[in-house]
mmCIF file of C-alpha atoms in Angstrom:
data_model
loop_
_atom_site.group_PDB
_atom_site.id
_atom_site.type_symbol
_atom_site.label_atom_id
_atom_site.label_comp_id
_atom_site.label_asym_id
_atom_site.label_seq_id
_atom_site.Cartn_x
_atom_site.Cartn_y
_atom_site.Cartn_z
ATOM 1 C CA UNK A 24 -33.213 11.528 7.642
ATOM 2 C CA UNK A 25 -29.502 12.212 8.161
ATOM 3 C CA UNK A 26 -26.612 10.305 9.658
ATOM 4 C CA UNK A 27 -26.574 9.379 13.325
ATOM 5 C CA UNK A 28 -24.451 11.555 15.609
ATOM 6 C CA UNK A 29 -21.666 8.954 15.631
ATOM 7 C CA UNK A 30 -21.548 8.426 11.857
ATOM 8 C CA UNK A 31 -19.150 10.311 9.609
ATOM 9 C CA UNK A 32 -18.583 10.244 5.860
ATOM 10 C CA UNK A 33 -15.475 11.178 3.898
ATOM 11 C CA UNK A 34 -15.102 11.565 0.140
ATOM 12 C CA UNK A 35 -12.079 11.719 -2.131
ATOM 13 C CA UNK A 36 -11.390 11.986 -5.843
ATOM 14 C CA UNK A 37 -8.029 11.308 -7.510
ATOM 15 C CA UNK A 38 -7.423 12.236 -11.139
ATOM 16 C CA UNK A 39 -4.244 11.710 -13.138
ATOM 17 C CA UNK A 40 -3.367 13.169 -16.547
ATOM 18 C CA UNK A 41 -0.272 11.718 -18.138
ATOM 19 C CA UNK A 42 1.401 9.594 -20.739
ATOM 20 C CA UNK A 43 3.670 6.551 -20.986
ATOM 21 C CA UNK A 44 6.349 6.075 -23.634
ATOM 22 C CA UNK A 45 8.426 2.960 -24.308
ATOM 23 C CA UNK A 46 6.830 -0.472 -24.470
ATOM 24 C CA UNK A 47 4.454 -0.397 -27.461
ATOM 25 C CA UNK A 48 1.804 -2.286 -25.476
ATOM 26 C CA UNK A 49 1.544 0.532 -22.923
ATOM 27 C CA UNK A 50 2.241 3.707 -24.935
ATOM 28 C CA UNK A 51 -0.697 5.992 -24.231
ATOM 29 C CA UNK A 52 -1.882 9.353 -22.972
ATOM 30 C CA UNK A 53 -4.930 9.257 -20.740
ATOM 31 C CA UNK A 54 -7.006 10.929 -18.058
ATOM 32 C CA UNK A 55 -7.972 8.499 -15.282
ATOM 33 C CA UNK A 56 -9.860 8.889 -12.027
ATOM 34 C CA UNK A 57 -11.057 7.089 -8.927
ATOM 35 C CA UNK A 58 -13.774 8.057 -6.426
ATOM 36 C CA UNK A 59 -13.853 6.815 -2.833
ATOM 37 C CA UNK A 60 -16.409 7.044 -0.036
ATOM 38 C CA UNK A 61 -15.621 6.136 3.548
ATOM 39 C CA UNK A 62 -18.383 5.610 6.132
ATOM 40 C CA UNK A 63 -17.523 5.220 9.813
ATOM 41 C CA UNK A 64 -19.819 4.629 12.787
ATOM 42 C CA UNK A 65 -19.049 4.151 16.482
ATOM 43 C CA UNK A 66 -21.426 2.406 18.871
ATOM 44 C CA UNK A 67 -19.485 2.563 22.151
ATOM 45 C CA UNK A 68 -17.049 5.418 21.559
ATOM 46 C CA UNK A 69 -14.159 2.929 21.453
ATOM 47 C CA UNK A 70 -15.181 0.873 18.405
ATOM 48 C CA UNK A 71 -15.596 1.653 14.703
ATOM 49 C CA UNK A 72 -17.589 0.081 11.873
ATOM 50 C CA UNK A 73 -15.998 1.160 8.585
ATOM 51 C CA UNK A 74 -17.286 0.701 5.049
ATOM 52 C CA UNK A 75 -15.308 1.603 1.911
ATOM 53 C CA UNK A 76 -17.145 2.287 -1.364
ATOM 54 C CA UNK A 77 -15.104 2.805 -4.545
ATOM 55 C CA UNK A 78 -15.451 3.555 -8.215
ATOM 56 C CA UNK A 79 -13.071 4.453 -11.025
ATOM 57 C CA UNK A 80 -11.692 3.788 -14.495
ATOM 58 C CA UNK A 81 -8.148 2.996 -13.355
ATOM 59 C CA UNK A 82 -7.419 -0.338 -15.045
ATOM 60 C CA UNK A 83 -8.857 0.791 -18.388
ATOM 61 C CA UNK A 84 -5.480 2.375 -19.234
ATOM 62 C CA UNK A 85 -1.814 1.565 -18.486
ATOM 63 C CA UNK A 86 -1.410 4.828 -16.543
ATOM 64 C CA UNK A 87 -4.406 4.082 -14.326
ATOM 65 C CA UNK A 88 -2.995 0.624 -13.632
ATOM 66 C CA UNK A 89 0.435 2.013 -12.723
ATOM 67 C CA UNK A 90 -1.183 4.515 -10.355
ATOM 68 C CA UNK A 91 -3.240 1.744 -8.708
ATOM 69 C CA UNK A 92 -6.596 3.378 -9.381
ATOM 70 C CA UNK A 93 -9.827 1.477 -8.765
ATOM 71 C CA UNK A 94 -11.683 -0.032 -11.715
ATOM 72 C CA UNK A 95 -15.384 -0.285 -12.492
ATOM 73 C CA UNK A 96 -17.566 2.772 -13.080
ATOM 74 C CA UNK A 97 -20.262 1.377 -10.765
ATOM 75 C CA UNK A 98 -19.961 2.084 -7.060
ATOM 76 C CA UNK A 99 -18.953 -1.079 -5.193
ATOM 77 C CA UNK A 100 -18.318 -2.007 -1.574
ATOM 78 C CA UNK A 101 -14.562 -2.490 -1.287
ATOM 79 C CA UNK A 102 -14.391 -3.558 2.350
ATOM 80 C CA UNK A 103 -16.304 -3.815 5.614
ATOM 81 C CA UNK A 104 -14.348 -3.868 8.882
ATOM 82 C CA UNK A 105 -15.161 -3.631 12.571
ATOM 83 C CA UNK A 106 -12.501 -2.363 14.988
ATOM 84 C CA UNK A 107 -12.881 -2.806 18.734
ATOM 85 C CA UNK A 108 -10.724 -3.034 21.866
ATOM 86 C CA UNK A 109 -9.882 -6.316 23.554
ATOM 87 C CA UNK A 110 -8.330 -5.472 26.881
ATOM 88 C CA UNK A 111 -5.456 -3.190 25.946
ATOM 89 C CA UNK A 112 -5.228 -4.574 22.394
ATOM 90 C CA UNK A 113 -6.949 -3.500 19.164
ATOM 91 C CA UNK A 114 -8.887 -6.050 17.097
ATOM 92 C CA UNK A 115 -9.983 -5.699 13.452
ATOM 93 C CA UNK A 116 -12.272 -8.201 11.704
ATOM 94 C CA UNK A 117 -13.717 -7.797 8.241
ATOM 95 C CA UNK A 118 -14.409 -8.894 4.711
ATOM 96 C CA UNK A 119 -12.284 -7.860 1.706
ATOM 97 C CA UNK A 120 -9.549 -6.759 4.070
ATOM 98 C CA UNK A 121 -6.001 -7.885 4.890
ATOM 99 C CA UNK A 122 -4.536 -9.904 7.719
ATOM 100 C CA UNK A 123 -2.067 -7.003 8.120
ATOM 101 C CA UNK A 124 -4.842 -4.516 8.989
ATOM 102 C CA UNK A 125 -3.261 -3.856 12.404
ATOM 103 C CA UNK A 126 0.388 -4.353 11.369
ATOM 104 C CA UNK A 127 2.777 -1.461 12.020
ATOM 105 C CA UNK A 128 5.356 -0.579 9.372
ATOM 106 C CA UNK A 129 8.352 1.732 9.551
ATOM 107 C CA UNK A 130 8.397 3.861 6.418
ATOM 108 C CA UNK A 131 7.967 7.611 5.865
ATOM 109 C CA UNK A 132 8.072 7.546 2.063
ATOM 110 C CA UNK A 133 5.063 8.846 0.096
ATOM 111 C CA UNK A 134 4.904 6.944 -3.207
ATOM 112 C CA UNK A 135 3.867 8.357 -6.577
ATOM 113 C CA UNK A 136 3.051 5.045 -8.296
ATOM 114 C CA UNK A 137 1.343 1.898 -7.032
ATOM 115 C CA UNK A 138 4.428 -0.212 -7.750
ATOM 116 C CA UNK A 139 6.936 -1.479 -5.154
ATOM 117 C CA UNK A 140 7.597 2.022 -3.693
ATOM 118 C CA UNK A 141 3.966 2.241 -2.585
ATOM 119 C CA UNK A 142 4.450 -0.559 -0.037
ATOM 120 C CA UNK A 143 8.086 0.337 0.765
ATOM 121 C CA UNK A 144 9.221 -2.989 -0.679
ATOM 122 C CA UNK A 145 7.245 -5.178 1.748
ATOM 123 C CA UNK A 146 3.823 -5.576 0.133
ATOM 124 C CA UNK A 147 3.687 -9.350 0.684
ATOM 125 C CA UNK A 148 4.498 -9.207 4.396
ATOM 126 C CA UNK A 149 4.086 -5.904 6.255
ATOM 127 C CA UNK A 150 1.398 -4.841 3.781
ATOM 128 C CA UNK A 151 -0.042 -8.259 3.042
ATOM 129 C CA UNK A 152 -2.394 -8.067 0.071
ATOM 130 C CA UNK A 153 -3.888 -11.090 -1.590
ATOM 131 C CA UNK A 154 -7.135 -12.198 -3.210
ATOM 132 C CA UNK A 155 -10.313 -10.192 -2.874
ATOM 133 C CA UNK A 156 -13.397 -11.216 -0.853
ATOM 134 C CA UNK A 157 -11.218 -12.547 1.953
ATOM 135 C CA UNK A 158 -12.269 -12.766 5.589
ATOM 136 C CA UNK A 159 -9.536 -11.637 7.953
ATOM 137 C CA UNK A 160 -8.924 -10.945 11.631
ATOM 138 C CA UNK A 161 -5.966 -8.991 12.986
ATOM 139 C CA UNK A 162 -4.945 -7.917 16.494
ATOM 140 C CA UNK A 163 -2.215 -5.583 17.749
ATOM 141 C CA UNK A 164 -0.886 -4.383 21.078
ATOM 142 C CA UNK A 165 1.187 -1.221 21.515
ATOM 143 C CA UNK A 166 3.483 -0.884 24.528
ATOM 144 C CA UNK A 167 4.315 2.486 26.093
ATOM 145 C CA UNK A 168 7.974 2.031 25.135
ATOM 146 C CA UNK A 169 7.265 2.388 21.387
ATOM 147 C CA UNK A 170 7.305 -1.370 20.783
ATOM 148 C CA UNK A 171 4.281 -3.112 19.240
ATOM 149 C CA UNK A 172 3.231 -6.665 18.372
ATOM 150 C CA UNK A 173 0.541 -7.837 15.960
ATOM 151 C CA UNK A 174 -0.818 -10.980 14.368
ATOM 152 C CA UNK A 175 -3.444 -11.838 11.800
ATOM 153 C CA UNK A 176 -5.211 -14.688 9.996
ATOM 154 C CA UNK A 177 -7.128 -14.700 6.710
ATOM 155 C CA UNK A 178 -8.983 -17.107 4.459
ATOM 156 C CA UNK A 179 -10.540 -17.057 0.995
ATOM 157 C CA UNK A 180 -13.365 -19.517 0.228
ATOM 158 C CA UNK A 181 -12.710 -22.232 -2.339
ATOM 159 C CA UNK A 182 -15.321 -20.835 -4.730
ATOM 160 C CA UNK A 183 -13.253 -17.640 -5.055
ATOM 161 C CA UNK A 184 -9.704 -18.975 -5.539
ATOM 162 C CA UNK A 185 -10.421 -22.575 -6.633
ATOM 163 C CA UNK A 186 -9.261 -24.029 -3.312
ATOM 164 C CA UNK A 187 -9.462 -22.533 0.174
ATOM 165 C CA UNK A 188 -6.460 -20.254 0.715
ATOM 166 C CA UNK A 189 -5.407 -19.685 4.315
ATOM 167 C CA UNK A 190 -2.763 -17.318 5.677
ATOM 168 C CA UNK A 191 -1.380 -16.149 8.984
ATOM 169 C CA UNK A 192 1.197 -13.529 9.866
ATOM 170 C CA UNK A 193 3.115 -11.937 12.741
ATOM 171 C CA UNK A 194 4.521 -8.421 13.063
ATOM 172 C CA UNK A 195 6.853 -6.592 15.459
ATOM 173 C CA UNK A 196 7.807 -2.918 15.283
ATOM 174 C CA UNK A 197 9.658 -0.279 17.262
ATOM 175 C CA UNK A 198 9.660 3.500 16.806
ATOM 176 C CA UNK A 199 11.707 6.218 18.507
ATOM 177 C CA UNK A 200 11.821 10.002 18.035
ATOM 178 C CA UNK A 201 13.577 9.977 14.657
ATOM 179 C CA UNK A 202 13.844 6.333 13.580
ATOM 180 C CA UNK A 203 11.866 3.125 13.407
ATOM 181 C CA UNK A 204 12.118 -0.482 12.314
ATOM 182 C CA UNK A 205 9.517 -3.173 11.603
ATOM 183 C CA UNK A 206 9.511 -6.810 10.566
ATOM 184 C CA UNK A 207 6.847 -9.340 9.594
ATOM 185 C CA UNK A 208 6.456 -13.024 8.782
ATOM 186 C CA UNK A 209 3.589 -14.361 6.644
ATOM 187 C CA UNK A 210 2.745 -17.968 5.755
ATOM 188 C CA UNK A 211 0.445 -18.505 2.758
ATOM 189 C CA UNK A 212 -0.731 -22.043 1.932
ATOM 190 C CA UNK A 213 -1.396 -20.866 -1.623
ATOM 191 C CA UNK A 214 -4.742 -22.529 -2.217
ATOM 192 C CA UNK A 215 -4.095 -24.058 -5.643
ATOM 193 C CA UNK A 216 -0.473 -22.822 -5.707
ATOM 194 C CA UNK A 217 2.558 -23.918 -3.601
ATOM 195 C CA UNK A 218 2.914 -22.869 0.029
ATOM 196 C CA UNK A 219 4.947 -19.671 0.335
ATOM 197 C CA UNK A 220 6.512 -17.923 3.301
ATOM 198 C CA UNK A 221 7.474 -14.241 3.320
ATOM 199 C CA UNK A 222 9.832 -12.244 5.529
ATOM 200 C CA UNK A 223 9.778 -8.452 5.386
ATOM 201 C CA UNK A 224 11.878 -5.748 7.013
ATOM 202 C CA UNK A 225 11.658 -1.981 6.641
ATOM 203 C CA UNK A 226 12.858 1.039 8.545
ATOM 204 C CA UNK A 227 13.409 4.784 8.398
ATOM 205 C CA UNK A 228 15.720 7.437 9.800
ATOM 206 C CA UNK A 229 14.847 11.141 9.862
ATOM 207 C CA UNK A 230 17.511 13.825 9.448
ATOM 208 C CA UNK A 231 17.063 17.585 9.764
ATOM 209 C CA UNK A 232 16.278 18.064 6.057
ATOM 210 C CA UNK A 233 15.154 14.640 4.872
ATOM 211 C CA UNK A 234 14.093 11.135 5.802
ATOM 212 C CA UNK A 235 15.432 7.903 4.317
ATOM 213 C CA UNK A 236 13.305 4.749 4.162
ATOM 214 C CA UNK A 237 14.349 1.266 3.089
ATOM 215 C CA UNK A 238 12.698 -2.121 2.753
ATOM 216 C CA UNK A 239 13.766 -5.699 2.035
ATOM 217 C CA UNK A 240 11.600 -8.776 1.487
ATOM 218 C CA UNK A 241 12.152 -12.467 0.753
ATOM 219 C CA UNK A 242 9.911 -15.349 -0.298
ATOM 220 C CA UNK A 243 10.360 -19.136 -0.257
ATOM 221 C CA UNK A 244 7.918 -21.499 -1.994
ATOM 222 C CA UNK A 245 9.896 -24.651 -1.273
ATOM 223 C CA UNK A 246 11.779 -24.640 -4.574
ATOM 224 C CA UNK A 247 12.744 -21.005 -5.196
ATOM 225 C CA UNK A 248 14.066 -18.261 -2.938
ATOM 226 C CA UNK A 249 13.362 -14.743 -4.165
ATOM 227 C CA UNK A 250 14.012 -11.262 -2.819
ATOM 228 C CA UNK A 251 13.422 -7.574 -3.548
ATOM 229 C CA UNK A 252 14.290 -4.191 -2.065
ATOM 230 C CA UNK A 253 13.350 -0.513 -1.920
ATOM 231 C CA UNK A 254 15.141 2.729 -1.003
ATOM 232 C CA UNK A 255 13.445 6.136 -0.828
ATOM 233 C CA UNK A 256 14.277 9.706 0.177
ATOM 234 C CA UNK A 257 11.672 12.189 1.407
ATOM 235 C CA UNK A 258 12.245 15.943 1.704
ATOM 236 C CA UNK A 259 9.220 17.253 3.636
ATOM 237 C CA UNK A 260 9.846 20.987 3.166
ATOM 238 C CA UNK A 261 10.819 22.074 -0.343
ATOM 239 C CA UNK A 262 9.092 25.353 -1.066
ATOM 240 C CA UNK A 263 5.365 24.939 -0.470
ATOM 241 C CA UNK A 264 5.487 21.155 -0.869
ATOM 242 C CA UNK A 265 7.550 17.991 -0.483
ATOM 243 C CA UNK A 266 9.829 15.892 -2.712
ATOM 244 C CA UNK A 267 10.007 12.090 -2.848
ATOM 245 C CA UNK A 268 12.583 10.066 -4.815
ATOM 246 C CA UNK A 269 12.890 6.258 -4.819
ATOM 247 C CA UNK A 270 14.328 3.188 -6.539
ATOM 248 C CA UNK A 271 13.082 -0.382 -6.076
ATOM 249 C CA UNK A 272 12.850 -3.768 -7.705
ATOM 250 C CA UNK A 273 9.573 -4.328 -9.562
ATOM 251 C CA UNK A 274 8.961 -7.508 -7.563
ATOM 252 C CA UNK A 275 10.740 -10.418 -5.883
ATOM 253 C CA UNK A 276 13.418 -12.090 -8.033
ATOM 254 C CA UNK A 277 15.314 -15.358 -7.759
ATOM 255 C CA UNK A 278 19.124 -15.205 -7.789
ATOM 256 C CA UNK A 279 19.293 -16.478 -11.384
ATOM 257 C CA UNK A 280 16.483 -14.245 -12.691
ATOM 258 C CA UNK A 281 16.900 -10.934 -14.507
ATOM 259 C CA UNK A 282 16.172 -8.178 -12.007
ATOM 260 C CA UNK A 283 14.213 -5.143 -13.162
ATOM 261 C CA UNK A 284 13.889 -1.828 -11.323
ATOM 262 C CA UNK A 285 11.501 1.097 -11.113
ATOM 263 C CA UNK A 286 12.584 4.675 -10.403
ATOM 264 C CA UNK A 287 10.277 7.537 -9.495
ATOM 265 C CA UNK A 288 10.378 11.177 -8.413
ATOM 266 C CA UNK A 289 7.517 13.474 -7.477
ATOM 267 C CA UNK A 290 6.756 16.872 -5.997
ATOM 268 C CA UNK A 291 3.569 17.213 -3.960
ATOM 269 C CA UNK A 292 2.137 20.507 -2.806
ATOM 270 C CA UNK A 293 -1.222 21.426 -1.220
ATOM 271 C CA UNK A 294 -3.177 24.096 -3.082
ATOM 272 C CA UNK A 295 -5.535 24.329 -0.122
ATOM 273 C CA UNK A 296 -6.839 22.107 2.679
ATOM 274 C CA UNK A 297 -8.881 19.979 0.257
ATOM 275 C CA UNK A 298 -6.729 19.848 -2.884
ATOM 276 C CA UNK A 299 -3.200 18.537 -3.530
ATOM 277 C CA UNK A 300 -1.351 18.501 -6.857
ATOM 278 C CA UNK A 301 1.511 16.044 -7.475
ATOM 279 C CA UNK A 302 3.516 16.096 -10.725
ATOM 280 C CA UNK A 303 5.889 13.165 -11.110
ATOM 281 C CA UNK A 304 7.914 10.920 -13.386
ATOM 282 C CA UNK A 305 8.743 7.204 -13.329
ATOM 283 C CA UNK A 306 10.942 4.841 -15.315
ATOM 284 C CA UNK A 307 10.169 1.126 -15.213
ATOM 285 C CA UNK A 308 12.541 -1.460 -16.638
ATOM 286 C CA UNK A 309 11.093 -4.425 -18.551
ATOM 287 C CA UNK A 310 12.849 -7.710 -19.223
ATOM 288 C CA UNK A 311 12.709 -8.442 -22.947
ATOM 289 C CA UNK A 312 11.049 -5.185 -24.010
ATOM 290 C CA UNK A 313 11.655 -1.448 -23.974
ATOM 291 C CA UNK A 314 11.711 0.402 -20.669
ATOM 292 C CA UNK A 315 8.658 2.538 -19.914
ATOM 293 C CA UNK A 316 8.855 6.237 -19.042
ATOM 294 C CA UNK A 317 5.792 7.937 -17.611
ATOM 295 C CA UNK A 318 5.086 11.577 -16.843
ATOM 296 C CA UNK A 319 1.882 12.531 -15.047
ATOM 297 C CA UNK A 320 0.144 15.090 -12.882
ATOM 298 C CA UNK A 321 -2.099 13.731 -10.135
ATOM 299 C CA UNK A 322 -4.708 15.914 -8.444
ATOM 300 C CA UNK A 323 -6.287 14.739 -5.196
ATOM 301 C CA UNK A 324 -9.447 16.181 -3.695
ATOM 302 C CA UNK A 325 -10.835 15.392 -0.248
ATOM 303 C CA UNK A 326 -14.145 16.631 1.115
#
């Protein structure tokens, strides 16, 4: 009546207690949570069938939205993927997944919020998101020299986005002992919106006491060129924990648009092997309204 010998399950709970001050539409104090289950099974010893099941009350409050918590108190399947080798390459196919599933980035920053710092400034390219319920396939090959190549395709049915939305992307990355760099190109036909191409570049360099990460991304929809950036510092050994500080644009902005930024700082320390506490603060600029300041304590459990 239990799992097979090749099946494993992992569980995690994230809870955040905090408040936001500034924009009157988002001023609030709340306690939010998300619950995640991960199931993984191997059939050959080299493959992996993975199922993600999520629940949470994240988007019911501004703080939960900023932290990127899941929404919906019912448990729901958030993705099904199958990973298997093809020659010396790795292939991932799945539903509700991203074409960048096998992409390799170059960033050591650990973000506090789910804004631009969470994807190191390259969420549309190296961390390609997009609409839910999308079928995707991605393949990567890693060379012994530290160089890797990857590519992916994805599609959303017309009944989900109003018109079939197709994407493809390419990724190249290189990592050495204390530095790395990665780039990606993604073409999105937009479905019911204009075709858009994205270029992303990020990298990191590790010093004795800290690591600096940076990212830059551009988009072109045929009429408007936009860009955004990210810079973050990570101090891995500060007392019993680690410190992360970053600044980034809140999105991609055209040259004639008003650019807004988000700043964040956090201190993360493990209480034990299964529990980590992270107090942090963020300031998000808003065009046309008051800036938002948030202070929160996030507690993460894994078991």
